[in-house]
PDB file of C-alpha atoms in Angstrom:
ATOM      1  CA  MET A   1      10.574  17.333 -37.514  1.00 56.00           C
ATOM      2  CA  ARG A   2       6.764  17.665 -37.394  1.00 68.00           C
ATOM      3  CA  THR A   3       6.457  13.803 -37.948  1.00 80.00           C
ATOM      4  CA  GLN A   4       8.674  13.312 -34.909  1.00 82.00           C
ATOM      5  CA  PHE A   5       6.724  15.843 -32.781  1.00 83.00           C
ATOM      6  CA  THR A   6       3.449  14.149 -33.530  1.00 85.00           C
ATOM      7  CA  ARG A   7       4.828  10.759 -32.662  1.00 89.00           C
ATOM      8  CA  GLU A   8       5.927  12.184 -29.378  1.00 88.00           C
ATOM      9  CA  LEU A   9       2.508  13.622 -28.526  1.00 88.00           C
ATOM     10  CA  VAL A  10       0.837  10.213 -29.435  1.00 90.00           C
ATOM     11  CA  ALA A  11       3.546   8.431 -27.154  1.00 91.00           C
ATOM     12  CA  LEU A  12       2.572  10.996 -24.367  1.00 92.00           C
ATOM     13  CA  THR A  13      -1.159  10.370 -24.821  1.00 91.00           C
ATOM     14  CA  ASN A  14      -0.433   6.654 -24.646  1.00 93.00           C
ATOM     15  CA  ASP A  15       1.521   6.893 -21.551  1.00 95.00           C
ATOM     16  CA  LEU A  16      -1.222   9.043 -19.850  1.00 95.00           C
ATOM     17  CA  THR A  17      -3.767   6.414 -20.894  1.00 95.00           C
ATOM     18  CA  LEU A  18      -1.833   3.810 -19.237  1.00 96.00           C
ATOM     19  CA  MET A  19      -1.353   5.791 -16.179  1.00 97.00           C
ATOM     20  CA  CYS A  20      -5.122   6.139 -15.928  1.00 96.00           C
ATOM     21  CA  ARG A  21      -5.399   2.391 -16.220  1.00 97.00           C
ATOM     22  CA  LEU A  22      -2.919   2.118 -13.343  1.00 97.00           C
ATOM     23  CA  THR A  23      -4.892   4.481 -11.171  1.00 97.00           C
ATOM     24  CA  HIS A  24      -8.128   2.673 -11.968  1.00 98.00           C
ATOM     25  CA  ASP A  25      -6.284  -0.535 -10.968  1.00 98.00           C
ATOM     26  CA  ALA A  26      -4.997   0.972  -7.712  1.00 98.00           C
ATOM     27  CA  ALA A  27      -8.703   2.232  -6.889  1.00 98.00           C
ATOM     28  CA  GLU A  28      -9.993  -1.347  -7.289  1.00 98.00           C
ATOM     29  CA  ARG A  29      -7.068  -2.984  -5.239  1.00 98.00           C
ATOM     30  CA  VAL A  30      -7.189  -0.485  -2.515  1.00 98.00           C
ATOM     31  CA  THR A  31     -10.935  -1.033  -2.150  1.00 97.00           C
ATOM     32  CA  ASP A  32     -10.347  -4.683  -1.840  1.00 97.00           C
ATOM     33  CA  ALA A  33      -7.461  -4.073   0.733  1.00 97.00           C
ATOM     34  CA  VAL A  34      -9.697  -1.850   2.923  1.00 97.00           C
ATOM     35  CA  VAL A  35     -12.949  -4.303   2.648  1.00 96.00           C
ATOM     36  CA  GLY A  36     -10.980  -7.513   3.344  1.00 95.00           C
ATOM     37  CA  ALA A  37      -7.931  -6.099   5.304  1.00 96.00           C
ATOM     38  CA  ASP A  38      -6.197  -7.748   2.363  1.00 97.00           C
ATOM     39  CA  LEU A  39      -2.399  -7.452   2.515  1.00 97.00           C
ATOM     40  CA  THR A  40      -1.912  -8.769  -1.024  1.00 97.00           C
ATOM     41  CA  ALA A  41      -3.976  -6.151  -2.342  1.00 98.00           C
ATOM     42  CA  THR A  42      -2.231  -3.748  -0.224  1.00 98.00           C
ATOM     43  CA  TYR A  43       1.205  -4.562  -1.712  1.00 98.00           C
ATOM     44  CA  GLU A  44      -0.374  -4.351  -5.139  1.00 98.00           C
ATOM     45  CA  VAL A  45      -1.285  -0.749  -4.427  1.00 98.00           C
ATOM     46  CA  PHE A  46       2.171   0.077  -3.485  1.00 98.00           C
ATOM     47  CA  ALA A  47       3.593  -1.593  -6.466  1.00 98.00           C
ATOM     48  CA  LEU A  48       1.047   0.322  -8.742  1.00 98.00           C
ATOM     49  CA  ASP A  49       1.951   3.628  -7.104  1.00 98.00           C
ATOM     50  CA  GLU A  50       5.590   2.946  -7.776  1.00 98.00           C
ATOM     51  CA  ARG A  51       4.896   2.414 -11.447  1.00 97.00           C
ATOM     52  CA  LEU A  52       2.679   5.680 -11.428  1.00 97.00           C
ATOM     53  CA  GLN A  53       5.496   7.770 -10.094  1.00 97.00           C
ATOM     54  CA  THR A  54       8.102   6.271 -12.304  1.00 97.00           C
ATOM     55  CA  MET A  55       5.914   7.000 -15.385  1.00 96.00           C
ATOM     56  CA  TYR A  56       5.173  10.558 -14.129  1.00 97.00           C
ATOM     57  CA  GLY A  57       8.832  11.206 -14.091  1.00 96.00           C
ATOM     58  CA  ALA A  58       9.104   9.839 -17.590  1.00 94.00           C
ATOM     59  CA  CYS A  59       6.340  12.106 -18.732  1.00 94.00           C
ATOM     60  CA  GLU A  60       7.711  15.095 -17.093  1.00 93.00           C
ATOM     61  CA  ALA A  61      11.017  14.592 -18.879  1.00 92.00           C
ATOM     62  CA  ARG A  62       9.344  13.990 -22.142  1.00 90.00           C
ATOM     63  CA  THR A  63       7.266  17.292 -21.874  1.00 91.00           C
ATOM     64  CA  VAL A  64      10.397  19.344 -20.974  1.00 89.00           C
ATOM     65  CA  VAL A  65      12.224  18.042 -24.038  1.00 87.00           C
ATOM     66  CA  LEU A  66       9.187  18.870 -26.379  1.00 88.00           C
ATOM     67  CA  LEU A  67       8.930  22.406 -24.874  1.00 87.00           C
ATOM     68  CA  ALA A  68      12.628  22.948 -25.160  1.00 85.00           C
ATOM     69  CA  LEU A  69      13.327  21.308 -28.435  1.00 81.00           C
ATOM     70  CA  GLN A  70      10.259  21.620 -30.396  1.00 81.00           C
ATOM     71  CA  ALA A  71       8.820  25.042 -29.112  1.00 78.00           C
ATOM     72  CA  PRO A  72       5.091  24.238 -29.823  1.00 79.00           C
ATOM     73  CA  VAL A  73       2.434  26.907 -30.050  1.00 81.00           C
ATOM     74  CA  ALA A  74      -1.340  27.077 -30.061  1.00 81.00           C
ATOM     75  CA  ARG A  75      -3.094  23.666 -29.680  1.00 84.00           C
ATOM     76  CA  ASP A  76       0.308  21.757 -29.664  1.00 86.00           C
ATOM     77  CA  LEU A  77       1.387  23.930 -26.711  1.00 89.00           C
ATOM     78  CA  ARG A  78      -2.014  23.337 -25.051  1.00 90.00           C
ATOM     79  CA  HIS A  79      -1.497  19.590 -25.581  1.00 90.00           C
ATOM     80  CA  VAL A  80       1.931  19.456 -23.839  1.00 91.00           C
ATOM     81  CA  VAL A  81       1.156  21.497 -21.095  1.00 91.00           C
ATOM     82  CA  THR A  82      -2.170  19.766 -20.210  1.00 94.00           C
ATOM     83  CA  ALA A  83      -0.263  16.429 -20.556  1.00 94.00           C
ATOM     84  CA  ILE A  84       2.055  17.199 -17.586  1.00 94.00           C
ATOM     85  CA  GLN A  85      -0.775  18.698 -15.515  1.00 96.00           C
ATOM     86  CA  ILE A  86      -2.679  15.394 -16.087  1.00 97.00           C
ATOM     87  CA  ALA A  87       0.328  13.401 -15.201  1.00 97.00           C
ATOM     88  CA  THR A  88       0.642  15.388 -12.013  1.00 97.00           C
ATOM     89  CA  GLU A  89      -3.121  14.802 -11.016  1.00 98.00           C
ATOM     90  CA  LEU A  90      -2.660  11.011 -11.650  1.00 98.00           C
ATOM     91  CA  SER A  91       0.596  11.006  -9.519  1.00 98.00           C
ATOM     92  CA  ARG A  92      -1.192  12.586  -6.819  1.00 98.00           C
ATOM     93  CA  ILE A  93      -3.987  10.022  -6.877  1.00 98.00           C
ATOM     94  CA  GLY A  94      -1.560   7.088  -6.953  1.00 98.00           C
ATOM     95  CA  ALA A  95       0.165   8.644  -3.765  1.00 98.00           C
ATOM     96  CA  LEU A  96      -3.307   9.045  -2.103  1.00 98.00           C
ATOM     97  CA  PHE A  97      -4.203   5.410  -2.665  1.00 98.00           C
ATOM     98  CA  SER A  98      -0.741   4.457  -1.314  1.00 98.00           C
ATOM     99  CA  ARG A  99      -1.575   6.363   1.820  1.00 97.00           C
ATOM    100  CA  VAL A 100      -4.853   4.417   2.185  1.00 98.00           C
ATOM    101  CA  ALA A 101      -3.060   1.108   1.786  1.00 98.00           C
ATOM    102  CA  ASP A 102      -0.494   2.032   4.191  1.00 97.00           C
ATOM    103  CA  GLN A 103      -3.087   2.395   6.811  1.00 96.00           C
ATOM    104  CA  VAL A 104      -4.545  -0.962   5.761  1.00 96.00           C
ATOM    105  CA  TYR A 105      -1.135  -2.332   6.213  1.00 97.00           C
ATOM    106  CA  GLN A 106      -0.530  -0.693   9.848  1.00 95.00           C
ATOM    107  CA  SER A 107      -4.191  -1.916  10.901  1.00 95.00           C
ATOM    108  CA  HIS A 108      -3.540  -5.481   9.942  1.00 94.00           C
ATOM    109  CA  PRO A 109      -4.665  -8.132  10.787  1.00 95.00           C
ATOM    110  CA  GLY A 110      -7.685  -5.908  11.986  1.00 94.00           C
ATOM    111  CA  HIS A 111      -9.866  -3.699   9.698  1.00 95.00           C
ATOM    112  CA  VAL A 112      -9.178  -0.138   9.420  1.00 94.00           C
ATOM    113  CA  ALA A 113     -12.791   0.570  10.664  1.00 93.00           C
ATOM    114  CA  PRO A 114     -15.967  -1.147  12.085  1.00 91.00           C
ATOM    115  CA  GLN A 115     -18.277  -2.793   9.339  1.00 87.00           C
ATOM    116  CA  PRO A 116     -20.921   0.027   8.984  1.00 89.00           C
ATOM    117  CA  ILE A 117     -18.212   2.600   8.463  1.00 94.00           C
ATOM    118  CA  LEU A 118     -16.264   0.110   6.287  1.00 95.00           C
ATOM    119  CA  ASP A 119     -19.130  -0.013   3.840  1.00 95.00           C
ATOM    120  CA  ILE A 120     -19.020   3.623   3.479  1.00 96.00           C
ATOM    121  CA  LEU A 121     -15.205   3.595   2.702  1.00 97.00           C
ATOM    122  CA  ALA A 122     -15.826   0.788   0.402  1.00 96.00           C
ATOM    123  CA  ALA A 123     -18.454   2.975  -1.632  1.00 97.00           C
ATOM    124  CA  MET A 124     -15.961   5.756  -1.802  1.00 97.00           C
ATOM    125  CA  GLY A 125     -13.256   3.482  -3.197  1.00 97.00           C
ATOM    126  CA  THR A 126     -15.832   2.241  -5.768  1.00 96.00           C
ATOM    127  CA  LEU A 127     -16.626   5.687  -6.767  1.00 96.00           C
ATOM    128  CA  ALA A 128     -12.941   6.663  -6.984  1.00 96.00           C
ATOM    129  CA  ALA A 129     -12.514   3.675  -9.214  1.00 97.00           C
ATOM    130  CA  THR A 130     -15.418   4.652 -11.503  1.00 96.00           C
ATOM    131  CA  ARG A 131     -14.156   8.136 -11.847  1.00 95.00           C
ATOM    132  CA  THR A 132     -10.638   7.062 -12.752  1.00 96.00           C
ATOM    133  CA  ALA A 133     -11.862   4.805 -15.528  1.00 95.00           C
ATOM    134  CA  LEU A 134     -14.100   7.771 -16.882  1.00 94.00           C
ATOM    135  CA  SER A 135     -11.004   9.974 -16.822  1.00 94.00           C
ATOM    136  CA  GLY A 136      -9.032   7.254 -18.786  1.00 94.00           C
ATOM    137  CA  GLN A 137     -11.661   7.336 -21.466  1.00 95.00           C
ATOM    138  CA  ALA A 138     -11.490  11.084 -21.687  1.00 94.00           C
ATOM    139  CA  VAL A 139      -7.657  11.143 -21.780  1.00 94.00           C
ATOM    140  CA  ALA A 140      -7.692   8.387 -24.591  1.00 92.00           C
ATOM    141  CA  THR A 141     -10.086  10.305 -26.636  1.00 92.00           C
ATOM    142  CA  GLY A 142      -8.997  14.043 -25.835  1.00 90.00           C
ATOM    143  CA  HIS A 143     -12.724  14.901 -25.423  1.00 90.00           C
ATOM    144  CA  GLN A 144     -14.828  15.388 -22.312  1.00 87.00           C
ATOM    145  CA  GLU A 145     -18.469  16.482 -22.373  1.00 81.00           C
ATOM    146  CA  PRO A 146     -19.544  19.836 -20.811  1.00 75.00           C
ATOM    147  CA  PRO A 147     -20.113  19.687 -17.111  1.00 67.00           C
ATOM    148  CA  ALA A 148     -23.527  19.199 -15.857  1.00 66.00           C
ATOM    149  CA  GLU A 149     -25.113  21.601 -13.508  1.00 64.00           C
ATOM    150  CA  GLN A 150     -24.375  19.236 -10.771  1.00 65.00           C
ATOM    151  CA  ASP A 151     -21.388  16.768 -11.138  1.00 77.00           C
ATOM    152  CA  PRO A 152     -22.919  13.296 -10.141  1.00 82.00           C
ATOM    153  CA  GLY A 153     -19.755  11.889  -8.960  1.00 83.00           C
ATOM    154  CA  LEU A 154     -18.952  14.900  -6.687  1.00 89.00           C
ATOM    155  CA  HIS A 155     -22.429  14.946  -5.506  1.00 90.00           C
ATOM    156  CA  ALA A 156     -22.443  11.121  -4.622  1.00 93.00           C
ATOM    157  CA  MET A 157     -19.136  11.654  -2.828  1.00 95.00           C
ATOM    158  CA  GLU A 158     -20.622  14.421  -0.744  1.00 94.00           C
ATOM    159  CA  LEU A 159     -23.354  12.167   0.368  1.00 95.00           C
ATOM    160  CA  LEU A 160     -20.954   9.527   1.316  1.00 96.00           C
ATOM    161  CA  HIS A 161     -19.058  12.197   3.242  1.00 95.00           C
ATOM    162  CA  LYS A 162     -22.233  13.058   5.226  1.00 95.00           C
ATOM    163  CA  GLN A 163     -23.083   9.381   5.828  1.00 95.00           C
ATOM    164  CA  LEU A 164     -19.589   8.950   7.221  1.00 95.00           C
ATOM    165  CA  HIS A 165     -19.751  12.028   9.598  1.00 93.00           C
ATOM    166  CA  SER A 166     -23.217  10.684  10.865  1.00 92.00           C
ATOM    167  CA  ALA A 167     -21.638   7.197  11.535  1.00 91.00           C
ATOM    168  CA  LEU A 168     -18.645   8.675  13.202  1.00 89.00           C
ATOM    169  CA  ALA A 169     -21.005  11.042  15.498  1.00 85.00           C
ATOM    170  CA  ALA A 170     -23.639   8.215  16.125  1.00 79.00           C
ATOM    171  CA  PRO A 171     -23.507   6.734  19.694  1.00 66.00           C
ATOM    172  CA  GLY A 172     -22.453   3.226  19.817  1.00 63.00           C
ATOM    173  CA  PRO A 173     -19.319   1.120  20.935  1.00 63.00           C
ATOM    174  CA  GLU A 174     -16.818   3.669  22.306  1.00 61.00           C
ATOM    175  CA  GLN A 175     -14.281   4.539  19.753  1.00 67.00           C
ATOM    176  CA  SER A 176     -10.989   6.351  20.342  1.00 77.00           C
ATOM    177  CA  THR A 177     -10.577   9.887  19.086  1.00 83.00           C
ATOM    178  CA  THR A 178      -7.452   8.628  17.249  1.00 86.00           C
ATOM    179  CA  ALA A 179      -9.311   5.951  15.505  1.00 88.00           C
ATOM    180  CA  ALA A 180     -12.028   8.411  14.315  1.00 90.00           C
ATOM    181  CA  ILE A 181      -9.387  10.768  13.044  1.00 91.00           C
ATOM    182  CA  THR A 182      -7.604   8.006  11.097  1.00 92.00           C
ATOM    183  CA  ILE A 183     -10.944   6.912   9.398  1.00 95.00           C
ATOM    184  CA  ALA A 184     -11.907  10.662   8.633  1.00 95.00           C
ATOM    185  CA  LEU A 185      -8.256  10.842   7.066  1.00 96.00           C
ATOM    186  CA  LEU A 186      -8.763   7.693   5.155  1.00 96.00           C
ATOM    187  CA  ALA A 187     -12.167   9.154   3.668  1.00 97.00           C
ATOM    188  CA  ASN A 188     -10.369  12.440   2.858  1.00 97.00           C
ATOM    189  CA  HIS A 189      -7.715  10.720   0.828  1.00 97.00           C
ATOM    190  CA  LEU A 190     -10.430   8.877  -1.311  1.00 97.00           C
ATOM    191  CA  GLU A 191     -12.584  12.172  -1.648  1.00 97.00           C
ATOM    192  CA  ARG A 192      -9.446  13.989  -2.901  1.00 97.00           C
ATOM    193  CA  CYS A 193      -9.012  11.418  -5.602  1.00 97.00           C
ATOM    194  CA  VAL A 194     -12.331  12.195  -6.926  1.00 96.00           C
ATOM    195  CA  ASP A 195     -11.496  15.783  -6.753  1.00 95.00           C
ATOM    196  CA  HIS A 196      -8.404  15.118  -8.885  1.00 96.00           C
ATOM    197  CA  THR A 197     -10.237  13.245 -11.555  1.00 96.00           C
ATOM    198  CA  ALA A 198     -12.705  16.231 -11.821  1.00 93.00           C
ATOM    199  CA  ARG A 199      -9.531  18.448 -12.283  1.00 94.00           C
ATOM    200  CA  ILE A 200      -8.488  16.034 -15.099  1.00 96.00           C
ATOM    201  CA  ASP A 201     -11.933  16.265 -16.658  1.00 93.00           C
ATOM    202  CA  ARG A 202     -11.521  20.332 -16.709  1.00 93.00           C
ATOM    203  CA  LEU A 203      -7.978  19.794 -18.269  1.00 95.00           C
ATOM    204  CA  ILE A 204      -9.341  17.578 -21.143  1.00 95.00           C
ATOM    205  CA  ARG A 205     -12.145  20.257 -21.823  1.00 93.00           C
ATOM    206  CA  PHE A 206      -9.172  22.822 -21.860  1.00 92.00           C
ATOM    207  CA  LEU A 207      -7.397  20.686 -24.518  1.00 91.00           C
ATOM    208  CA  ASP A 208     -10.503  20.120 -26.597  1.00 89.00           C
ATOM    209  CA  THR A 209     -11.921  23.575 -26.335  1.00 88.00           C
ATOM    210  CA  GLY A 210      -9.228  26.024 -25.434  1.00 86.00           C
ATOM    211  CA  VAL A 211     -11.199  27.206 -22.385  1.00 89.00           C
ATOM    212  CA  PRO A 212      -9.069  27.441 -19.396  1.00 88.00           C
ATOM    213  CA  PRO A 213     -10.089  25.132 -16.367  1.00 88.00           C
ATOM    214  CA  THR A 214     -10.500  28.558 -14.293  1.00 85.00           C
ATOM    215  CA  ALA A 215     -12.863  29.816 -16.811  1.00 84.00           C
ATOM    216  CA  GLN A 216     -15.203  26.561 -16.976  1.00 84.00           C
ATOM    217  CA  PRO A 217     -18.188  26.372 -14.830  1.00 76.00           C
ATOM    218  CA  ALA A 218     -17.369  25.120 -11.403  1.00 67.00           C
ATOM    219  CA  ASP A 219     -18.511  21.459 -10.790  1.00 60.00           C
ATOM    220  CA  SER A 220     -20.944  21.940  -7.869  1.00 48.00           C
ATOM    221  CA  ALA A 221     -21.524  18.985  -5.303  1.00 45.00           C
TER     222      ALA A 221
END
């Protein structure tokens, strides 16, 4: 029984690691889609999100079975509970990337934003890709370093947010309110993706140390 349970935990970790790779791929492809108004990349994001949602459902089913049949305790219970929470965060990241891709699709053949703003959105997408890759490493190893006093990823995203706000407020070619709202919403989707990776980092620390995410120092931007 114990051997089977251990195998199930290993399989669960492998599934989560694969989900992390899929979110990283989606981050890279959605950035390509935004920068190049690339429909091929857009369709790939949709396909990656579909795979993520399917895997999320499988992970959820696996954890329910483990909880019901194995009744894990202590660290084993922490492992199972953390796994489904991480899967949920990855599922949400995939859905956010899909929403960005959907806007690229609706804007085609044009771009979702003018060039100066496009550069900022691209930087946000690149940052999201970097963070999903780092989360994947943490999930695979089951270890995450204690948070720095200032999370560099969240801080970088905050700076990009301010740049975007300034760019949208700067005088220039007349831009409709609807277009400005759409751009702000796209940026918000990318910002939330980075927030979800920060949540995954806290969950890995919980798995590693037993300190609940709510009891960990807040990651300040």
